[in-house]
PDB file of C-alpha atoms in Angstrom:
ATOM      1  CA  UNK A1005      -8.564   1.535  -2.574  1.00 58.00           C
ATOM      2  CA  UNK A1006      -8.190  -1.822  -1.173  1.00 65.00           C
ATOM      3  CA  UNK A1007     -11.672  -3.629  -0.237  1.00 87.00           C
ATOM      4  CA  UNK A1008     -12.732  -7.050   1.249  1.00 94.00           C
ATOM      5  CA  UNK A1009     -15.924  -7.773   0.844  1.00 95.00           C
ATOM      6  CA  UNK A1010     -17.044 -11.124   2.902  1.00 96.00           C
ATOM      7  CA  UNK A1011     -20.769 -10.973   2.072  1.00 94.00           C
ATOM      8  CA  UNK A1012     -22.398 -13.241   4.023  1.00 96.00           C
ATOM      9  CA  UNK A1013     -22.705 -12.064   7.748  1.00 94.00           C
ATOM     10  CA  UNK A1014     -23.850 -15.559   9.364  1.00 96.00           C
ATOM     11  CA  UNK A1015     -23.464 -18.706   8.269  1.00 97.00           C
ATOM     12  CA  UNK A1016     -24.431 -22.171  10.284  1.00 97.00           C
ATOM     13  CA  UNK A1017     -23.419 -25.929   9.822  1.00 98.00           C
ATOM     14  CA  UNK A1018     -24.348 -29.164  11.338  1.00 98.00           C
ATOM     15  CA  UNK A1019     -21.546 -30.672  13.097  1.00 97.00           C
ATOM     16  CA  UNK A1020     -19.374 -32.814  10.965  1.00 97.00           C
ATOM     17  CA  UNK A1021     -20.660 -30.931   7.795  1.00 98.00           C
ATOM     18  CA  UNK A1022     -18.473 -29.139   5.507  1.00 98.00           C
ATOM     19  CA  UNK A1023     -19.270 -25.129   4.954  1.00 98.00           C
ATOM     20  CA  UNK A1024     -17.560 -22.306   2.837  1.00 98.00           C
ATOM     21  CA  UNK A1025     -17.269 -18.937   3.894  1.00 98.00           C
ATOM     22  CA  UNK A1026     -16.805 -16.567   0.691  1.00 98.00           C
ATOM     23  CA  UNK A1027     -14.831 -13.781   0.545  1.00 97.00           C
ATOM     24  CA  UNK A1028     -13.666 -11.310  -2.679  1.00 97.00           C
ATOM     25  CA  UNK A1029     -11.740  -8.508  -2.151  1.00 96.00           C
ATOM     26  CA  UNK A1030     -10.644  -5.459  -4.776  1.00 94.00           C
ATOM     27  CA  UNK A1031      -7.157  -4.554  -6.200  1.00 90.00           C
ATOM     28  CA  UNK A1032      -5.162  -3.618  -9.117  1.00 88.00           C
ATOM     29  CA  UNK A1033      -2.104  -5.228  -7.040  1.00 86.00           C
ATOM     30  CA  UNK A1034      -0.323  -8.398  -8.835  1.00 85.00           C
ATOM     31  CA  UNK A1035       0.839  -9.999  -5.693  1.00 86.00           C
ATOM     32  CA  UNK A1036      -0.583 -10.270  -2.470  1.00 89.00           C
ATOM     33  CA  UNK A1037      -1.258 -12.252   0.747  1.00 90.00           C
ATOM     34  CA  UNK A1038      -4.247 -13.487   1.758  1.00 93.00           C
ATOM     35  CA  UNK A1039      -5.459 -14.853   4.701  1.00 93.00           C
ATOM     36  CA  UNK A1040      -8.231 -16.005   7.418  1.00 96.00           C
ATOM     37  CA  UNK A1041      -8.479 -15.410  10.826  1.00 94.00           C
ATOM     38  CA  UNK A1042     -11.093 -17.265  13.167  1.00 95.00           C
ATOM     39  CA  UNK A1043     -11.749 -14.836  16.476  1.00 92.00           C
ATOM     40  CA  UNK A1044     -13.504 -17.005  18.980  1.00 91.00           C
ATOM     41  CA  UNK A1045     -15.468 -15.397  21.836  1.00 87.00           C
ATOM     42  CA  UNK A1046     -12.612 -14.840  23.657  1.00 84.00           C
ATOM     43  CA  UNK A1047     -11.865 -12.103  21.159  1.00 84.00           C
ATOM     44  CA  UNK A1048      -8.457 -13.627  20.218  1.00 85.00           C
ATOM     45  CA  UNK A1049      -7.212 -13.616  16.566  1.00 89.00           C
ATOM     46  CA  UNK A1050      -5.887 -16.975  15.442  1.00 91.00           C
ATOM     47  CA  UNK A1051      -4.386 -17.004  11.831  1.00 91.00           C
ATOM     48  CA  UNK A1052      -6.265 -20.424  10.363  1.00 95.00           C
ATOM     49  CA  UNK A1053      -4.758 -20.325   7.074  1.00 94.00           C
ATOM     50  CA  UNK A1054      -2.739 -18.046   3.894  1.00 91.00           C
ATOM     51  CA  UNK A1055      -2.620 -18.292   0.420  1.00 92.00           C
ATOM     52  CA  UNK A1056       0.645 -16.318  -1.712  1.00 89.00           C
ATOM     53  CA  UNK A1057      -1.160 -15.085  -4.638  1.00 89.00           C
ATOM     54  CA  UNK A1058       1.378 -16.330  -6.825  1.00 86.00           C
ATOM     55  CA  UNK A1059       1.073 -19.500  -6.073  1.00 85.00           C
ATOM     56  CA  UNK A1060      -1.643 -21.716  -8.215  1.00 82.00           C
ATOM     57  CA  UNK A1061      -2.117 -24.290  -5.741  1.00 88.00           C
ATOM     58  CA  UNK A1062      -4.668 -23.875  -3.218  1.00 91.00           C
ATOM     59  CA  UNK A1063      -3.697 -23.576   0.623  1.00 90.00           C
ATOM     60  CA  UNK A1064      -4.436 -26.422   2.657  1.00 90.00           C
ATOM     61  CA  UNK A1065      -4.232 -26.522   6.635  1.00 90.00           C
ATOM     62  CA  UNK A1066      -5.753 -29.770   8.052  1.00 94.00           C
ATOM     63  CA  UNK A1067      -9.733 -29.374   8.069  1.00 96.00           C
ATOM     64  CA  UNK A1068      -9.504 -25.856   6.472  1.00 97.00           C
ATOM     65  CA  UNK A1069      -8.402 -25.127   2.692  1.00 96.00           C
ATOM     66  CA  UNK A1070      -9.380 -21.921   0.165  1.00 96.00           C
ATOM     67  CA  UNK A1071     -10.299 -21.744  -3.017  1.00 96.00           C
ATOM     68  CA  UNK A1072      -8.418 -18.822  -4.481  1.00 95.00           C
ATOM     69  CA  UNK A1073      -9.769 -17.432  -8.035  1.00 95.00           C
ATOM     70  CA  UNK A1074      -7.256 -15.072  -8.590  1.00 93.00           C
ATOM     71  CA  UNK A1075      -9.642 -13.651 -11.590  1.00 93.00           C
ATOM     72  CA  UNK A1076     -12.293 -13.620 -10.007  1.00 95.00           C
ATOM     73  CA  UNK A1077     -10.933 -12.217  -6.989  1.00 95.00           C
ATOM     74  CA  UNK A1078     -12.274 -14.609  -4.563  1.00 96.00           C
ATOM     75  CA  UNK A1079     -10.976 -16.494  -1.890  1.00 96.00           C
ATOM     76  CA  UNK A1080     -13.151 -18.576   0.259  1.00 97.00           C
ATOM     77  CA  UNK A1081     -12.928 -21.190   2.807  1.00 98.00           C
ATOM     78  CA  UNK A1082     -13.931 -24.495   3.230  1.00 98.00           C
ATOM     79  CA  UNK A1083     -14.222 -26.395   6.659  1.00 98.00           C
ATOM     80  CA  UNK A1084     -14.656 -29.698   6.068  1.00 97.00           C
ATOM     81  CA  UNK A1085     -15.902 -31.918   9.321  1.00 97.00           C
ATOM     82  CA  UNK A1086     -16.999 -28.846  11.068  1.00 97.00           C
ATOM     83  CA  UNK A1087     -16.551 -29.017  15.090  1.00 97.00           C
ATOM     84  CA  UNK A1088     -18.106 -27.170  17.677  1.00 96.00           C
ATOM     85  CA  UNK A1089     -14.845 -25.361  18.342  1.00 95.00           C
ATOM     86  CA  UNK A1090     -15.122 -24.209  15.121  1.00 97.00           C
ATOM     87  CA  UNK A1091     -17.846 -21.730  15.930  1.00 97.00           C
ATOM     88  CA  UNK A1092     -16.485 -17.925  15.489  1.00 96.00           C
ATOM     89  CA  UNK A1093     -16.288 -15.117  13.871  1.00 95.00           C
ATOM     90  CA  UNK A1094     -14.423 -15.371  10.459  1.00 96.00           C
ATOM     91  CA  UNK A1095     -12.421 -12.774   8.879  1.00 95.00           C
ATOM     92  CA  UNK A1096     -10.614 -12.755   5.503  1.00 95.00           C
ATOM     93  CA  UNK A1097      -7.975 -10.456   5.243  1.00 93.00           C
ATOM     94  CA  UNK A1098      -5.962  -8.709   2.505  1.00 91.00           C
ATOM     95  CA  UNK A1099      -2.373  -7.478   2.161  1.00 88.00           C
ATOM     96  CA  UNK A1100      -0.218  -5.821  -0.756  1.00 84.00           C
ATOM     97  CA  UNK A1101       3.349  -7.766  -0.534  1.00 74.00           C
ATOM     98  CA  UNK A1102       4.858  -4.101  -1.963  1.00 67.00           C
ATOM     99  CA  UNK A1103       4.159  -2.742   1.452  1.00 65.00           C
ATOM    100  CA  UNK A1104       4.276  -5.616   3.535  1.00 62.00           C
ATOM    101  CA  UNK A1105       2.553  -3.535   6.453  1.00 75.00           C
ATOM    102  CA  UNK A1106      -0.988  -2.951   5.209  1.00 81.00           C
ATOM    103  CA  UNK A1107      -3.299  -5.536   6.518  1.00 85.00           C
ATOM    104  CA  UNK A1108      -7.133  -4.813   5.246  1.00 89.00           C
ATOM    105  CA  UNK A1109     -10.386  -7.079   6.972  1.00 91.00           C
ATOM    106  CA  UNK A1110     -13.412  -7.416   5.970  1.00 93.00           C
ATOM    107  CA  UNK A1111     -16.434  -7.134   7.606  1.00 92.00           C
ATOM    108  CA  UNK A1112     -16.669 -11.112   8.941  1.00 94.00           C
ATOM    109  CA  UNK A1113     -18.609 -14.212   9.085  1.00 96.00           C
ATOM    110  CA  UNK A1114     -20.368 -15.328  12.537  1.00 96.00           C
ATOM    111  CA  UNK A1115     -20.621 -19.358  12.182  1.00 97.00           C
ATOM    112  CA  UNK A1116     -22.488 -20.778  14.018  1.00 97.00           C
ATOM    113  CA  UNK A1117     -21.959 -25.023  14.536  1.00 97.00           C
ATOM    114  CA  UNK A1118     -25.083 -27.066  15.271  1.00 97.00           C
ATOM    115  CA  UNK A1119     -24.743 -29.962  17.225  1.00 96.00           C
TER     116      UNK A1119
ATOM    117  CA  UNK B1139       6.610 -16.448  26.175  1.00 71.00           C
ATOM    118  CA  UNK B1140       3.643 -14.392  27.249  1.00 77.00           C
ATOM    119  CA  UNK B1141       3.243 -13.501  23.477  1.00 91.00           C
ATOM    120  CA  UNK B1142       1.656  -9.951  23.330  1.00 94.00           C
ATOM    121  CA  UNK B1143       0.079  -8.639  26.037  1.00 95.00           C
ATOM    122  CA  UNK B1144      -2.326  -5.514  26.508  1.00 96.00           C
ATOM    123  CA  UNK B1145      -3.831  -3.531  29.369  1.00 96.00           C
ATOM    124  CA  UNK B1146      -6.073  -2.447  30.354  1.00 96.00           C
ATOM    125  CA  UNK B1147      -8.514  -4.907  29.417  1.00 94.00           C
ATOM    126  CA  UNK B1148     -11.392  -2.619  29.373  1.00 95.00           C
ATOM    127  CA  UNK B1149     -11.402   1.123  30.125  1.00 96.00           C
ATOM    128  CA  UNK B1150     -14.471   3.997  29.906  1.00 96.00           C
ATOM    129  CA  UNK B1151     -12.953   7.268  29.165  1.00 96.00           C
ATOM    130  CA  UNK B1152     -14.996  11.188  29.496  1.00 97.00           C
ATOM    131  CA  UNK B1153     -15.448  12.765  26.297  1.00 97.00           C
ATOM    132  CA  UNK B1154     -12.281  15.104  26.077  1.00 96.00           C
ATOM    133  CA  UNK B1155      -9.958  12.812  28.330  1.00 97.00           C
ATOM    134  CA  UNK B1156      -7.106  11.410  27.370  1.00 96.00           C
ATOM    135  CA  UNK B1157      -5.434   7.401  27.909  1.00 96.00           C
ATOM    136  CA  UNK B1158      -2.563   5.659  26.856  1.00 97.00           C
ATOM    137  CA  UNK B1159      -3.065   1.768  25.488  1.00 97.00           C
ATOM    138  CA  UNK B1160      -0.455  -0.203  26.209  1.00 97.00           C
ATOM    139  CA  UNK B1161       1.153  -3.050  24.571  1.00 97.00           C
ATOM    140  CA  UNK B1162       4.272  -5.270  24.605  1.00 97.00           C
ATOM    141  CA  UNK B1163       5.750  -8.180  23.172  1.00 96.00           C
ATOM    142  CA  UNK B1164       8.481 -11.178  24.069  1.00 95.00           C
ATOM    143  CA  UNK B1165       8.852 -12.647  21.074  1.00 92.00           C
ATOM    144  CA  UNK B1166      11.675  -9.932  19.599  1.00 92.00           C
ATOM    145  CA  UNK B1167       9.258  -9.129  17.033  1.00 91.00           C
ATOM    146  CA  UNK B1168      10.133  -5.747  14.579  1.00 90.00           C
ATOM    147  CA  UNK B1169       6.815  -5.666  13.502  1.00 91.00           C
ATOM    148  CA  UNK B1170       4.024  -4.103  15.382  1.00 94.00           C
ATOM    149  CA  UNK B1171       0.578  -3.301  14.351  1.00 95.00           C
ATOM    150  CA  UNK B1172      -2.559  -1.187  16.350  1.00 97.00           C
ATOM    151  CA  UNK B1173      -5.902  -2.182  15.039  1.00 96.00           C
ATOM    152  CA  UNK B1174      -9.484  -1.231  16.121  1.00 96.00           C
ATOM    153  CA  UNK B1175     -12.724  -3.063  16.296  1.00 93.00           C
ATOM    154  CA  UNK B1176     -16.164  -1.161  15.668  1.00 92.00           C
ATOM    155  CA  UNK B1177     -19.093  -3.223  16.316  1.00 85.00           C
ATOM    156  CA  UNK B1178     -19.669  -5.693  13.506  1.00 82.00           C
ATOM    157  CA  UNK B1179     -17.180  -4.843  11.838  1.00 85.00           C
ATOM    158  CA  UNK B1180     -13.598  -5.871  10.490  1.00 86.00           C
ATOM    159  CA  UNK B1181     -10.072  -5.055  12.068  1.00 91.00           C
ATOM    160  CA  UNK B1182      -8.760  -1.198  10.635  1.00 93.00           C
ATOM    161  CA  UNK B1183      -5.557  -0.433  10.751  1.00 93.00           C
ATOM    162  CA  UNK B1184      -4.258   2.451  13.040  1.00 96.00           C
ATOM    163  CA  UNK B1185      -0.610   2.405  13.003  1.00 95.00           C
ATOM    164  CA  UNK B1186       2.022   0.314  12.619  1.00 94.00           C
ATOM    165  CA  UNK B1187       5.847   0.033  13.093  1.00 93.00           C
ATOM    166  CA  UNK B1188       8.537  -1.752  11.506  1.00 90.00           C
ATOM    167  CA  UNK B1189      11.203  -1.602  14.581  1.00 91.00           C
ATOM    168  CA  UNK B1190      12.266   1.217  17.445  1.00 93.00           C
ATOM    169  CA  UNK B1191      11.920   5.010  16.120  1.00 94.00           C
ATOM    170  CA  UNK B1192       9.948   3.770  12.624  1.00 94.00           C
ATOM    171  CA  UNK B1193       6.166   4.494  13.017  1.00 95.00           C
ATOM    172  CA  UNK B1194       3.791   4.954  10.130  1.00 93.00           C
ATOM    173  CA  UNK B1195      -0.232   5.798   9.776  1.00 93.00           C
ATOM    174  CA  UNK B1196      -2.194   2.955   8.769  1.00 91.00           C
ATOM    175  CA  UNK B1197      -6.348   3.545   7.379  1.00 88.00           C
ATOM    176  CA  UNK B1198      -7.597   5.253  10.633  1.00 93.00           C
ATOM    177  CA  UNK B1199      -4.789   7.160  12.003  1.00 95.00           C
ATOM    178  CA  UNK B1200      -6.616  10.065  12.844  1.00 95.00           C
ATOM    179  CA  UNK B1201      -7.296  10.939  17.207  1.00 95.00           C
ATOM    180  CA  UNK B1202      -4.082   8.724  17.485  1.00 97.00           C
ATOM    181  CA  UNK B1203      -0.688   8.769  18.080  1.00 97.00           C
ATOM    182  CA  UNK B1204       2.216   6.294  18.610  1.00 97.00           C
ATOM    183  CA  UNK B1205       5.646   5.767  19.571  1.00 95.00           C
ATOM    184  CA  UNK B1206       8.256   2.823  19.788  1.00 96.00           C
ATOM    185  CA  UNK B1207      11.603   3.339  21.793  1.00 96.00           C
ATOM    186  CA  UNK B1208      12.242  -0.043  22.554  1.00 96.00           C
ATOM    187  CA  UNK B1209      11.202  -3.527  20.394  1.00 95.00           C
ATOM    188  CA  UNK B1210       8.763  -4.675  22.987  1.00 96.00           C
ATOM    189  CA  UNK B1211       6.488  -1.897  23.992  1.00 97.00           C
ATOM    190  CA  UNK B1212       4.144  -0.031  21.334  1.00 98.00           C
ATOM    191  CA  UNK B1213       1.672   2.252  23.416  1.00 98.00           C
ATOM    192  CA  UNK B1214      -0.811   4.140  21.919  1.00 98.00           C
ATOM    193  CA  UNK B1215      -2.194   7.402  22.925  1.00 97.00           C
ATOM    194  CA  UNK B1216      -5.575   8.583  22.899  1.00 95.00           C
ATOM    195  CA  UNK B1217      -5.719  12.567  23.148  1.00 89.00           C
ATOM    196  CA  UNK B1218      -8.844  14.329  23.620  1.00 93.00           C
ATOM    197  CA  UNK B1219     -10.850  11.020  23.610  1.00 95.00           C
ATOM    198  CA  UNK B1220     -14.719  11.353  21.121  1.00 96.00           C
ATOM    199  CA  UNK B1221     -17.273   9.039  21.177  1.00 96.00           C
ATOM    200  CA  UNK B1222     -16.228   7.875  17.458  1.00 95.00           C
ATOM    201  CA  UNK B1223     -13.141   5.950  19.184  1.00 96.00           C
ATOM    202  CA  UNK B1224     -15.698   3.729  21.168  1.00 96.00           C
ATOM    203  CA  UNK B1225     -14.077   0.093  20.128  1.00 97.00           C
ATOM    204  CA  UNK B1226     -12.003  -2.708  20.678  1.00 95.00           C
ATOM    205  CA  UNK B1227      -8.670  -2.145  20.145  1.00 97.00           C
ATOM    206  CA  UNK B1228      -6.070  -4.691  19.289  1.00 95.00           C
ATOM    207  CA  UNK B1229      -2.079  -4.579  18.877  1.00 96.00           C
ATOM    208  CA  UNK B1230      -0.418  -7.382  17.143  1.00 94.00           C
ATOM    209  CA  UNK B1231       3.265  -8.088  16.255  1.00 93.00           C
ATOM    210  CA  UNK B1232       4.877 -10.054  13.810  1.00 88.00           C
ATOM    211  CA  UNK B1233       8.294 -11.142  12.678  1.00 79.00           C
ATOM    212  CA  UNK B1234       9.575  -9.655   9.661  1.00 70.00           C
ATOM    213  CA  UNK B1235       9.965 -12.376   7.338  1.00 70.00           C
ATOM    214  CA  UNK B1236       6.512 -11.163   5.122  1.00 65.00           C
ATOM    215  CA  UNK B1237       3.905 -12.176   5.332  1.00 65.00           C
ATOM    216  CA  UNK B1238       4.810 -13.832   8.440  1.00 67.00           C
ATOM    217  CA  UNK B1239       2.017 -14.968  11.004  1.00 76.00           C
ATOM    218  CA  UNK B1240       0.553 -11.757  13.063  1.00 85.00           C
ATOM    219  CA  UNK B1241       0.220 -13.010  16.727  1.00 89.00           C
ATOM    220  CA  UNK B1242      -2.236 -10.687  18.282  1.00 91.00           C
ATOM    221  CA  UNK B1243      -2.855  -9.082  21.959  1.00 93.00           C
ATOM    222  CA  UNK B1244      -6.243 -10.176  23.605  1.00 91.00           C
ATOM    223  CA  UNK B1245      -7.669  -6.281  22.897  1.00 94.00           C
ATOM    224  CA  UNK B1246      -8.624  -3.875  24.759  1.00 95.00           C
ATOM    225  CA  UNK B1247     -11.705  -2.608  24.845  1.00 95.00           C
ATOM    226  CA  UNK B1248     -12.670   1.402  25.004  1.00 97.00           C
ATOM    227  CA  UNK B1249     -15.927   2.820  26.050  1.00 96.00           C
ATOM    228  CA  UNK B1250     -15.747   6.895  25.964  1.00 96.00           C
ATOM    229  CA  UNK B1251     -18.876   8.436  26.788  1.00 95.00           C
TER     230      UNK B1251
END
C-alpha cells in the first residue's frame, strides 16, 4: 500500500524566516511523482511544486524547493522568506508514474506565518 | 476559462437520500479526478477518468458512482447518502501529459445527517 506520512500537523514561522515541512511516504515503486499542494482558506488546491523521482536534482520553484532523499524516502519543503500569504494548509502528495491516475495525500501541515 | 467548476457549494443531505455532485471543466482536459476531504485529513481518491466512457475506482470508491459522456462534465452520484460521506468533496482535471498539473474545483462540501 501506498502511504504519506507528513508528521508534523502545525508548523509556524516568523515572517521572512525560512521553514521545512517534512514529508516521507512508503513504496516499493522505482519511479514516481511527487508533489506539494498549499490549500489556503479558501479551500483551493494550488500545485506549489514537483519533483520526477528520477531526477537527482532537487526541484526548485522561486521561494519554495524540496529536498528529495530518494532512500530515505523523504521529501520535504523548504520556504525560504516566508510571507503571510504563505499561511495554509500543506499537503505532500504521492503518485506511481505506472498508473499515472493514482494520486495519494497525506494527512497535511497547517502553517501558520507570524508577522 | 472558468477552469473547473463545482456546485453546489455546500449541500446537507437526510440519511438515506440521494444527490448528484456536479462538476465540469473548459480546459479540454481527459483527465478527471473526484476526491474527498474528511476533517483533518488528506485528499482520497474516489474515482477518476481518463476521457468520455473510461471510469475507474480510486481508494474510496465505495457509496459512489460516476459517469463521463462528454469531456467536460464528471458528476458524481451519491445513492443512499450515510453519515460516513460527511466531507468536502473536490473534482479536479488534468491534461494528460503525466504528471501534468491537477487544476482543482473549489469543493463542495456535504453535510448528511
Amino acid at each position: 500500500a501506498q502511504t504519506v506520512t507528513q508528521s508534523q500537523p502545525e508548523m509556524s514561522v516568523q515572517e521572512a524566516e525560512t521553514v521545512t515541512l517534512s514529508c516521507t511516504y512508503d513504496t516499493s515503486e522505482s519511479d514516481y511523482y511527487l508533489f506539494w499542494y498549499k490549500q489556503p482558506p479558501s479551500r483551493q488546491m494550488i500545485l506549489v511544486i514537483r519533483q520526477e523521482a528520477y531526477k537527482q536534482q532537487n526541484a526548485t520553484e522561486n521561494r519554495f524547493s524540496v529536498n528529495f532523499q530518494k532512500a530515505a524516502k523523504s521529501f520535504s519543503l523548504k520556504i525560504s522568506d516566508s510571507q503571510l500569504g504563505d499561511a495554509a494548509m500543506y499537503f505532500c502528495a504521492y503518485s506511481p508514474s505506472n498508473t499515472g491516475n493514482q494520486f495519494y495525500f497525506g494527512t497535511g501541515t497547517s502553517l501558520t506565518v507570524i508577522p | 476559462n472558468a477552469g473547473v467548476t463545482q456546485t453546489p457549494k455546500f449541500r446537507i443531505l437526510k440519511i438515506g437520500q440521494s444527490m448528484t455532485l456536479q462538476c465540469a471543466q473548459d480546459m479540454n482536459h481527459n483527465y478527471m479526478y473526484w476526491y474527498r476531504q474528511d476533517p483533518g485529513m488528506g485528499l482520497k481518491l474516489i474515482y477518476y477518468s481518463v476521457g468520455a466512457g473510461i471510469t475507474d475506482k480510486g481508494e474510496v470508491p465505495n457509496g459512489y458512482n460516476v459517469s463521463r459522456s462528454t469531456t467536460e462534465d464528471f458528476p458524481l452520484r451519491l445513492e443512499l447518502a450515510a453519515p460516513s460521506q460527511t466531507s468536502v468533496y473536490f473534482c479536479a482535471s488534468r491534461t494528460g501529459t503525466f504528471p501534468g498539473e491537477q487544476y482543482f474545483g473549489p469543493g463542495t462540501r456535504l453535510t448528511v445527517t
